[in-house]
């Protein structure tokens, strides 16, 4: 496999503005060329590059051209590839998008490659359900994670405020956020995010109340639920517990645009596997705990999920080679040591055992968090319906932003969310 400056492209737009870790590697006459595409931090790109280099030593007849993008640019690029019928051979999805994109014809069913090429037996049958849509396997999870509350432990300790605990309620969270804003006393800094625009946090909020984001390929909530959600965040914003709207709208659901990573807040909401990336950007000690819940002892709203997913492009001419690369990525112990838990706690027991001795304290905290959830998680939800990606990016987030800028009210925002959501979600 050949890796050179033309092979791996890094940067926010996927242009050749980054570094090439394969410089000096001998060039092989490759019989098969695979294109791989993912989003994430530079740390993720480096780990992926290193695994690709490891794969090179074992499969010299395959070359991989990789592209790392950031933020919404990834989904724009994927849409362009779908329109041009030139989808990357291996590309990254997540639980909230795999159903949507598989139903839109972006993903190749992988069942024919199991178990000879794609070895997933050790993961357990239930794990495969997480990436199965309409009884076909459309991807392989790269690790387990769940939603999480990250917090700047140093900021809490300096302010003399008790650290968040796993049984924290939303009312207690709001009080902490306001206290931190006042205690830190910096301009353009707040206790936490304006979380109204986070689909996955809204989902947990609803699950704590016996509902869900989606149900039977439709919205699983009503206007009153949405109004309660928006009212909570607006009330907290007005009390000073959230970052300002202009800070929150910078967030593209990537680590380097989140208000916690930007040093604009003491708390942030993200996926547990991302703690590694956040800590790399923070000078202070970060810690992790569960999202707040409605009431003490009540449902957490959490569930285990595949942190990220490798899927194979439906237009590929090299499905078996792509499946073989994915199998190596998730099963090889040496690859696991390189990847750590940045994409989640490995699904393979053998890989988990191999990496444990080498984990740094932040990575160990991630594993401990996944273990903490063992008795707190509920059932994994049904795959998100068609239109869920559009609902997140073009409905829920923009409406939340308008609310934060005081261009609408919680009641108006709630009515629009349900109305526009019903028009967007399709079975």
Short mmCIF file of C-alpha atoms in Angstrom, two decimals:
data_model
loop_
_atom_site.label_atom_id
_atom_site.label_comp_id
_atom_site.label_asym_id
_atom_site.label_seq_id
_atom_site.Cartn_x
_atom_site.Cartn_y
_atom_site.Cartn_z
CA UNK A 1 0.00 0.00 0.00
CA UNK A 2 1.31 3.43 -0.93
CA UNK A 3 1.07 6.37 1.44
CA UNK A 4 2.54 9.67 0.33
CA UNK A 5 1.75 13.37 0.15
CA UNK A 6 -0.85 12.76 -2.50
CA UNK A 7 -2.44 9.85 -0.67
CA UNK A 8 -3.54 11.32 2.64
CA UNK A 9 -5.09 14.76 2.57
CA UNK A 10 -5.63 16.60 5.81
CA UNK A 11 -7.19 19.89 6.75
CA UNK A 12 -10.55 21.49 7.44
CA UNK A 13 -11.65 21.19 3.83
CA UNK A 14 -9.79 18.04 2.90
CA UNK A 15 -7.19 19.83 0.82
CA UNK A 16 -3.50 18.98 0.73
CA UNK A 17 -2.58 21.46 3.42
CA UNK A 18 -1.53 19.04 6.13
CA UNK A 19 1.25 16.60 6.78
CA UNK A 20 2.15 13.25 5.28
CA UNK A 21 3.17 10.67 7.82
CA UNK A 22 4.08 8.17 5.13
CA UNK A 23 6.94 10.14 3.62
CA UNK A 24 9.82 7.87 2.82
CA UNK A 25 7.70 4.72 2.63
CA UNK A 26 8.57 2.67 -0.47
CA UNK A 27 6.02 2.84 -3.26
CA UNK A 28 4.36 -0.41 -4.28
CA UNK A 29 2.62 -1.20 -7.53
CA UNK A 30 -0.86 -1.38 -6.11
CA UNK A 31 -3.44 -3.69 -7.62
CA UNK A 32 -6.32 -2.16 -5.66
CA UNK A 33 -6.91 1.43 -4.63
CA UNK A 34 -9.34 2.37 -1.84
CA UNK A 35 -10.59 5.83 -0.96
CA UNK A 36 -11.31 6.41 2.73
CA UNK A 37 -13.07 9.48 4.14
CA UNK A 38 -13.80 10.54 7.70
CA UNK A 39 -14.28 13.62 9.86
CA UNK A 40 -12.61 14.50 13.13
CA UNK A 41 -9.65 16.14 14.82
CA UNK A 42 -6.03 16.07 13.71
CA UNK A 43 -5.41 13.50 16.44
CA UNK A 44 -7.97 11.18 14.83
CA UNK A 45 -6.40 11.73 11.43
CA UNK A 46 -2.95 10.88 12.78
CA UNK A 47 -4.18 7.67 14.42
CA UNK A 48 -5.97 6.67 11.22
CA UNK A 49 -2.83 7.35 9.20
CA UNK A 50 -0.75 5.22 11.54
CA UNK A 51 -3.17 2.30 11.25
CA UNK A 52 -3.08 2.63 7.48
CA UNK A 53 0.72 2.51 7.60
CA UNK A 54 0.52 -0.64 9.73
CA UNK A 55 -1.90 -2.16 7.22
CA UNK A 56 0.59 -1.39 4.47
CA UNK A 57 3.10 -3.79 5.92
CA UNK A 58 0.60 -6.64 5.73
CA UNK A 59 -1.22 -5.83 2.51
CA UNK A 60 1.25 -4.29 0.02
CA UNK A 61 -1.09 -4.75 -2.95
CA UNK A 62 -3.63 -2.20 -1.65
CA UNK A 63 -3.23 1.56 -1.70
CA UNK A 64 -5.46 3.87 0.33
CA UNK A 65 -6.20 7.48 -0.48
CA UNK A 66 -7.58 9.11 2.65
CA UNK A 67 -9.36 12.37 3.28
CA UNK A 68 -10.06 13.95 6.66
CA UNK A 69 -12.66 16.72 6.77
CA UNK A 70 -14.12 18.82 9.53
CA UNK A 71 -17.63 19.92 10.43
CA UNK A 72 -20.42 20.25 7.92
CA UNK A 73 -17.94 20.05 5.06
CA UNK A 74 -17.93 16.28 5.46
CA UNK A 75 -21.63 15.91 4.79
CA UNK A 76 -21.46 18.33 1.86
CA UNK A 77 -18.67 16.25 0.34
CA UNK A 78 -20.60 13.01 0.91
CA UNK A 79 -23.70 14.51 -0.75
CA UNK A 80 -21.59 15.50 -3.74
CA UNK A 81 -20.16 11.99 -3.98
CA UNK A 82 -23.63 10.46 -3.80
CA UNK A 83 -24.89 12.74 -6.58
CA UNK A 84 -21.90 11.83 -8.73
CA UNK A 85 -22.10 8.10 -7.88
CA UNK A 86 -18.52 8.20 -6.65
CA UNK A 87 -18.85 7.50 -2.92
CA UNK A 88 -15.62 6.76 -1.03
CA UNK A 89 -14.93 3.04 -0.71
CA UNK A 90 -14.74 3.36 3.08
CA UNK A 91 -16.48 6.26 4.81
CA UNK A 92 -17.44 7.22 8.33
CA UNK A 93 -20.99 7.44 9.68
CA UNK A 94 -22.55 7.55 13.13
CA UNK A 95 -25.66 5.99 14.73
CA UNK A 96 -27.82 8.97 13.86
CA UNK A 97 -26.91 8.86 10.16
CA UNK A 98 -26.38 5.21 9.18
CA UNK A 99 -30.09 4.46 8.71
CA UNK A 100 -30.63 7.65 6.76
CA UNK A 101 -27.73 7.11 4.38
CA UNK A 102 -28.25 3.38 3.94
CA UNK A 103 -31.87 4.00 2.95
CA UNK A 104 -30.71 6.65 0.52
CA UNK A 105 -28.49 4.11 -1.19
CA UNK A 106 -25.09 5.31 0.01
CA UNK A 107 -24.00 2.11 1.77
CA UNK A 108 -23.17 -1.36 0.47
CA UNK A 109 -24.70 -4.26 2.47
CA UNK A 110 -21.84 -6.13 4.14
CA UNK A 111 -23.53 -9.46 4.93
CA UNK A 112 -21.85 -11.27 2.04
CA UNK A 113 -18.43 -10.55 3.56
CA UNK A 114 -19.29 -12.01 6.99
CA UNK A 115 -17.56 -14.01 8.40
CA UNK A 116 -14.78 -14.90 5.93
CA UNK A 117 -13.56 -11.39 5.10
CA UNK A 118 -15.26 -9.27 7.73
CA UNK A 119 -14.69 -10.95 11.08
CA UNK A 120 -17.22 -9.73 13.63
CA UNK A 121 -18.10 -12.92 15.54
CA UNK A 122 -16.35 -11.79 18.71
CA UNK A 123 -18.49 -8.65 18.95
CA UNK A 124 -21.73 -10.49 19.79
CA UNK A 125 -24.95 -10.52 17.77
CA UNK A 126 -26.56 -7.67 19.71
CA UNK A 127 -23.71 -5.32 18.80
CA UNK A 128 -24.30 -5.94 15.11
CA UNK A 129 -27.91 -4.86 15.54
CA UNK A 130 -26.60 -1.35 16.17
CA UNK A 131 -25.49 -1.09 12.54
CA UNK A 132 -28.20 -3.24 10.96
CA UNK A 133 -30.98 -1.53 9.01
CA UNK A 134 -33.91 -3.42 7.48
CA UNK A 135 -32.18 -6.70 8.39
CA UNK A 136 -29.01 -5.87 6.45
CA UNK A 137 -25.60 -5.01 7.91
CA UNK A 138 -24.56 -1.60 6.59
CA UNK A 139 -21.59 -0.82 8.78
CA UNK A 140 -19.26 -1.89 11.56
CA UNK A 141 -19.04 0.00 14.83
CA UNK A 142 -15.58 1.24 15.73
CA UNK A 143 -16.21 1.33 19.47
CA UNK A 144 -18.83 1.78 22.17
CA UNK A 145 -19.71 5.10 23.72
CA UNK A 146 -22.61 7.17 25.00
CA UNK A 147 -23.48 10.78 25.54
CA UNK A 148 -21.62 12.52 28.33
CA UNK A 149 -21.13 15.68 30.32
CA UNK A 150 -17.52 16.89 30.17
CA UNK A 151 -16.33 19.45 32.70
CA UNK A 152 -13.25 21.46 33.50
CA UNK A 153 -12.26 19.96 36.84
CA UNK A 154 -9.65 22.65 37.40
CA UNK A 155 -12.22 25.42 37.00
CA UNK A 156 -14.59 23.73 39.45
CA UNK A 157 -11.89 23.21 42.05
CA UNK A 158 -10.55 26.76 41.68
CA UNK A 159 -14.07 28.12 42.15
CA UNK A 160 -14.68 25.86 45.16
CA UNK A 161 -17.80 24.38 43.57
CA UNK A 162 -18.61 20.65 44.03
CA UNK A 163 -17.94 18.50 40.97
CA UNK A 164 -20.89 17.15 38.96
CA UNK A 165 -21.94 13.63 39.95
CA UNK A 166 -23.69 10.86 37.95
CA UNK A 167 -27.02 11.55 39.69
CA UNK A 168 -27.01 15.29 38.91
CA UNK A 169 -30.47 16.62 37.97
CA UNK A 170 -31.15 19.24 35.32
CA UNK A 171 -32.19 21.74 38.02
CA UNK A 172 -28.90 21.13 39.85
CA UNK A 173 -26.98 21.45 36.59
CA UNK A 174 -28.58 24.83 35.94
CA UNK A 175 -27.55 26.08 39.38
CA UNK A 176 -23.97 24.85 38.84
CA UNK A 177 -23.78 26.57 35.47
CA UNK A 178 -24.87 29.93 36.88
CA UNK A 179 -22.54 29.62 39.90
CA UNK A 180 -19.58 28.87 37.65
CA UNK A 181 -20.28 31.81 35.39
CA UNK A 182 -20.27 34.12 38.39
CA UNK A 183 -17.28 32.47 40.09
CA UNK A 184 -14.99 32.54 37.06
CA UNK A 185 -16.03 36.07 36.16
CA UNK A 186 -14.43 36.22 32.71
CA UNK A 187 -15.91 38.04 29.75
CA UNK A 188 -17.50 35.81 27.12
CA UNK A 189 -17.31 32.79 29.46
CA UNK A 190 -20.14 30.76 30.97
CA UNK A 191 -20.82 27.67 33.02
CA UNK A 192 -22.00 25.60 30.07
CA UNK A 193 -23.28 25.46 26.50
CA UNK A 194 -26.59 26.54 25.04
CA UNK A 195 -27.57 22.91 24.67
CA UNK A 196 -30.90 23.41 22.92
CA UNK A 197 -29.20 22.70 19.58
CA UNK A 198 -27.84 19.24 20.53
CA UNK A 199 -30.12 16.55 19.09
CA UNK A 200 -28.58 13.76 21.15
CA UNK A 201 -29.02 15.66 24.43
CA UNK A 202 -32.65 16.35 23.54
CA UNK A 203 -33.06 12.62 22.88
CA UNK A 204 -31.72 11.76 26.36
CA UNK A 205 -33.97 14.45 27.89
CA UNK A 206 -37.00 12.88 26.19
CA UNK A 207 -36.03 9.31 27.15
CA UNK A 208 -35.88 10.42 30.78
CA UNK A 209 -39.54 11.36 30.38
CA UNK A 210 -40.68 8.17 28.68
CA UNK A 211 -40.49 9.51 25.13
CA UNK A 212 -37.83 9.64 22.42
CA UNK A 213 -36.62 11.74 19.54
CA UNK A 214 -38.14 9.35 16.98
CA UNK A 215 -40.80 6.66 17.15
CA UNK A 216 -42.09 4.46 14.32
CA UNK A 217 -40.28 6.50 11.66
CA UNK A 218 -41.83 9.75 12.96
CA UNK A 219 -41.18 12.32 15.66
CA UNK A 220 -41.51 10.84 19.15
CA UNK A 221 -42.37 14.11 20.92
CA UNK A 222 -44.97 16.86 20.72
CA UNK A 223 -45.05 20.65 20.92
CA UNK A 224 -45.32 20.72 24.73
CA UNK A 225 -42.18 18.56 25.05
CA UNK A 226 -40.27 20.89 22.74
CA UNK A 227 -41.55 23.96 24.56
CA UNK A 228 -40.32 22.58 27.91
CA UNK A 229 -36.92 21.86 26.35
CA UNK A 230 -36.53 25.31 24.82
CA UNK A 231 -37.81 27.05 27.93
CA UNK A 232 -35.18 25.35 30.07
CA UNK A 233 -32.31 26.62 27.91
CA UNK A 234 -33.76 30.10 27.46
CA UNK A 235 -34.25 30.49 31.19
CA UNK A 236 -30.68 29.33 31.80
CA UNK A 237 -29.31 31.66 29.13
CA UNK A 238 -31.06 34.67 30.65
CA UNK A 239 -29.59 33.78 34.06
CA UNK A 240 -26.09 33.71 32.56
CA UNK A 241 -25.58 29.95 32.69
CA UNK A 242 -24.92 29.43 28.96
CA UNK A 243 -22.46 30.86 26.48
CA UNK A 244 -23.71 33.63 24.24
CA UNK A 245 -25.44 32.79 20.98
CA UNK A 246 -22.51 33.93 18.83
CA UNK A 247 -20.23 31.48 20.67
CA UNK A 248 -22.67 28.57 20.55
CA UNK A 249 -23.35 28.91 16.84
CA UNK A 250 -19.64 28.35 16.14
CA UNK A 251 -20.21 24.72 17.17
CA UNK A 252 -20.25 22.43 14.12
CA UNK A 253 -20.49 19.30 16.27
CA UNK A 254 -16.71 18.98 16.16
CA UNK A 255 -14.30 19.07 19.08
CA UNK A 256 -12.38 22.17 18.08
CA UNK A 257 -15.56 24.27 17.67
CA UNK A 258 -17.22 23.29 20.97
CA UNK A 259 -17.40 26.01 23.63
CA UNK A 260 -15.59 23.84 26.20
CA UNK A 261 -12.69 23.14 23.84
CA UNK A 262 -12.58 26.83 22.91
CA UNK A 263 -12.16 27.72 26.60
CA UNK A 264 -15.50 29.54 26.64
CA UNK A 265 -17.27 27.31 29.18
CA UNK A 266 -16.60 25.06 32.15
CA UNK A 267 -18.91 22.30 30.93
CA UNK A 268 -19.69 20.73 27.58
CA UNK A 269 -21.87 17.98 26.17
CA UNK A 270 -20.43 15.46 23.74
CA UNK A 271 -19.78 11.77 23.13
CA UNK A 272 -17.64 9.91 25.63
CA UNK A 273 -14.96 8.84 23.13
CA UNK A 274 -14.25 12.51 22.39
CA UNK A 275 -12.76 13.13 25.84
CA UNK A 276 -9.34 12.21 24.43
CA UNK A 277 -9.57 14.91 21.78
CA UNK A 278 -10.93 17.52 24.19
CA UNK A 279 -8.14 16.91 26.68
CA UNK A 280 -5.53 17.44 23.98
CA UNK A 281 -6.91 20.96 23.46
CA UNK A 282 -7.29 21.87 27.13
CA UNK A 283 -4.57 22.99 29.52
CA UNK A 284 -6.84 22.16 32.46
CA UNK A 285 -7.80 18.72 33.70
CA UNK A 286 -11.08 17.59 32.15
CA UNK A 287 -13.40 14.99 33.67
CA UNK A 288 -16.46 13.08 32.51
CA UNK A 289 -19.79 12.07 33.99
CA UNK A 290 -23.34 11.32 32.90
CA UNK A 291 -25.75 13.86 31.46
CA UNK A 292 -28.10 15.37 34.02
CA UNK A 293 -31.42 13.59 34.54
CA UNK A 294 -34.95 14.71 35.25
CA UNK A 295 -35.00 13.52 38.87
CA UNK A 296 -32.89 11.61 41.39
CA UNK A 297 -33.13 7.89 40.75
CA UNK A 298 -34.99 8.43 37.49
CA UNK A 299 -34.05 7.03 34.08
CA UNK A 300 -30.74 8.32 32.76
CA UNK A 301 -31.77 8.46 29.11
CA UNK A 302 -28.44 6.92 28.21
CA UNK A 303 -27.84 3.95 25.96
CA UNK A 304 -24.76 2.33 24.52
CA UNK A 305 -24.12 3.22 20.92
CA UNK A 306 -21.42 2.59 18.35
CA UNK A 307 -19.22 5.64 18.72
CA UNK A 308 -18.55 5.83 14.99
CA UNK A 309 -19.06 3.50 12.08
CA UNK A 310 -17.13 2.45 8.99
CA UNK A 311 -19.41 1.81 6.03
CA UNK A 312 -18.57 0.78 2.47
CA UNK A 313 -19.71 2.98 -0.41
CA UNK A 314 -22.48 1.49 -2.52
CA UNK A 315 -20.64 2.50 -5.69
CA UNK A 316 -17.38 0.75 -4.82
CA UNK A 317 -15.76 -1.70 -7.22
CA UNK A 318 -13.67 -3.11 -4.38
CA UNK A 319 -16.18 -4.17 -1.74
CA UNK A 320 -14.18 -7.13 -0.49
CA UNK A 321 -10.96 -5.11 -0.17
CA UNK A 322 -12.85 -2.40 1.71
CA UNK A 323 -14.38 -4.98 4.06
CA UNK A 324 -10.94 -6.48 4.64
CA UNK A 325 -9.51 -3.10 5.64
CA UNK A 326 -12.39 -2.51 8.06
CA UNK A 327 -11.89 -5.96 9.55
CA UNK A 328 -8.23 -5.17 10.16
CA UNK A 329 -9.13 -1.80 11.65
CA UNK A 330 -11.42 -3.30 14.32
CA UNK A 331 -9.70 -6.63 15.01
CA UNK A 332 -5.94 -6.15 14.86
CA UNK A 333 -4.47 -5.67 18.38
CA UNK A 334 -1.63 -3.49 17.08
CA UNK A 335 -4.14 -1.29 15.29
CA UNK A 336 -6.11 -1.13 18.53
CA UNK A 337 -3.08 0.13 20.42
CA UNK A 338 -2.71 2.95 17.92
CA UNK A 339 -6.39 3.89 17.96
CA UNK A 340 -6.84 3.62 21.73
CA UNK A 341 -10.36 4.75 22.65
CA UNK A 342 -10.49 7.88 20.51
CA UNK A 343 -13.26 6.31 18.43
CA UNK A 344 -14.80 4.56 21.44
CA UNK A 345 -14.04 1.53 23.59
CA UNK A 346 -13.13 -1.31 21.14
CA UNK A 347 -15.83 -3.88 20.43
CA UNK A 348 -13.33 -6.72 20.21
CA UNK A 349 -12.53 -8.28 23.63
CA UNK A 350 -9.06 -9.20 22.38
CA UNK A 351 -8.34 -5.62 21.34
CA UNK A 352 -9.69 -4.25 24.63
CA UNK A 353 -7.36 -6.56 26.54
CA UNK A 354 -4.43 -5.55 24.37
CA UNK A 355 -4.85 -1.81 24.80
CA UNK A 356 -5.63 -1.58 28.52
CA UNK A 357 -1.99 -1.56 29.75
CA UNK A 358 -1.13 1.25 27.35
CA UNK A 359 -3.99 3.65 28.08
CA UNK A 360 -3.17 7.05 29.50
CA UNK A 361 -5.29 8.47 32.37
CA UNK A 362 -7.74 10.23 30.03
CA UNK A 363 -8.29 7.06 28.01
CA UNK A 364 -8.75 5.08 31.22
CA UNK A 365 -11.39 7.59 32.32
CA UNK A 366 -13.25 6.91 29.07
CA UNK A 367 -13.27 3.15 29.69
CA UNK A 368 -14.36 3.67 33.31
CA UNK A 369 -17.21 5.87 32.10
CA UNK A 370 -18.49 3.20 29.69
CA UNK A 371 -18.32 0.71 32.57
CA UNK A 372 -20.15 3.14 34.87
CA UNK A 373 -23.09 3.14 32.49
CA UNK A 374 -23.50 -0.63 32.66
CA UNK A 375 -26.48 -0.49 35.05
CA UNK A 376 -27.77 2.86 33.78
CA UNK A 377 -28.32 2.33 30.06
CA UNK A 378 -31.67 1.64 28.44
CA UNK A 379 -32.49 -0.18 25.23
CA UNK A 380 -30.85 1.00 22.06
CA UNK A 381 -33.39 2.95 19.96
CA UNK A 382 -34.60 1.90 16.55
CA UNK A 383 -32.49 3.22 13.65
CA UNK A 384 -33.11 6.89 12.95
CA UNK A 385 -35.62 7.41 10.11
CA UNK A 386 -34.95 8.88 6.70
CA UNK A 387 -34.52 12.62 6.96
CA UNK A 388 -32.99 12.55 10.45
CA UNK A 389 -29.74 14.15 9.32
CA UNK A 390 -31.63 16.98 7.64
CA UNK A 391 -33.81 17.37 10.75
CA UNK A 392 -30.70 17.83 12.90
CA UNK A 393 -28.77 20.15 10.61
CA UNK A 394 -31.53 22.19 8.94
CA UNK A 395 -34.35 22.21 11.45
CA UNK A 396 -33.37 21.70 15.09
CA UNK A 397 -30.07 23.55 15.12
CA UNK A 398 -31.20 26.65 13.16
CA UNK A 399 -34.35 27.02 15.27
CA UNK A 400 -32.30 26.78 18.48
CA UNK A 401 -29.92 29.42 17.13
CA UNK A 402 -32.80 31.78 16.35
CA UNK A 403 -34.06 31.29 19.89
CA UNK A 404 -30.64 32.03 21.39
CA UNK A 405 -30.47 35.26 19.36
CA UNK A 406 -33.96 36.17 20.69
CA UNK A 407 -35.51 36.12 17.23
CA UNK A 408 -38.29 33.80 18.37
CA UNK A 409 -39.90 32.49 21.57
CA UNK A 410 -39.88 28.99 23.12
CA UNK A 411 -43.54 28.52 22.14
CA UNK A 412 -42.97 29.60 18.55
CA UNK A 413 -39.77 27.56 18.29
CA UNK A 414 -41.52 24.45 19.61
CA UNK A 415 -44.38 24.76 17.12
CA UNK A 416 -41.93 25.19 14.25
CA UNK A 417 -39.77 22.28 15.37
CA UNK A 418 -42.72 19.88 15.27
CA UNK A 419 -44.21 21.30 12.07
CA UNK A 420 -40.93 21.35 10.13
CA UNK A 421 -39.84 18.07 11.69
CA UNK A 422 -42.97 16.28 10.45
CA UNK A 423 -42.27 17.60 6.96
CA UNK A 424 -38.66 16.41 7.10
CA UNK A 425 -38.85 12.93 8.66
CA UNK A 426 -39.87 10.17 6.25
CA UNK A 427 -40.35 6.43 6.64
#
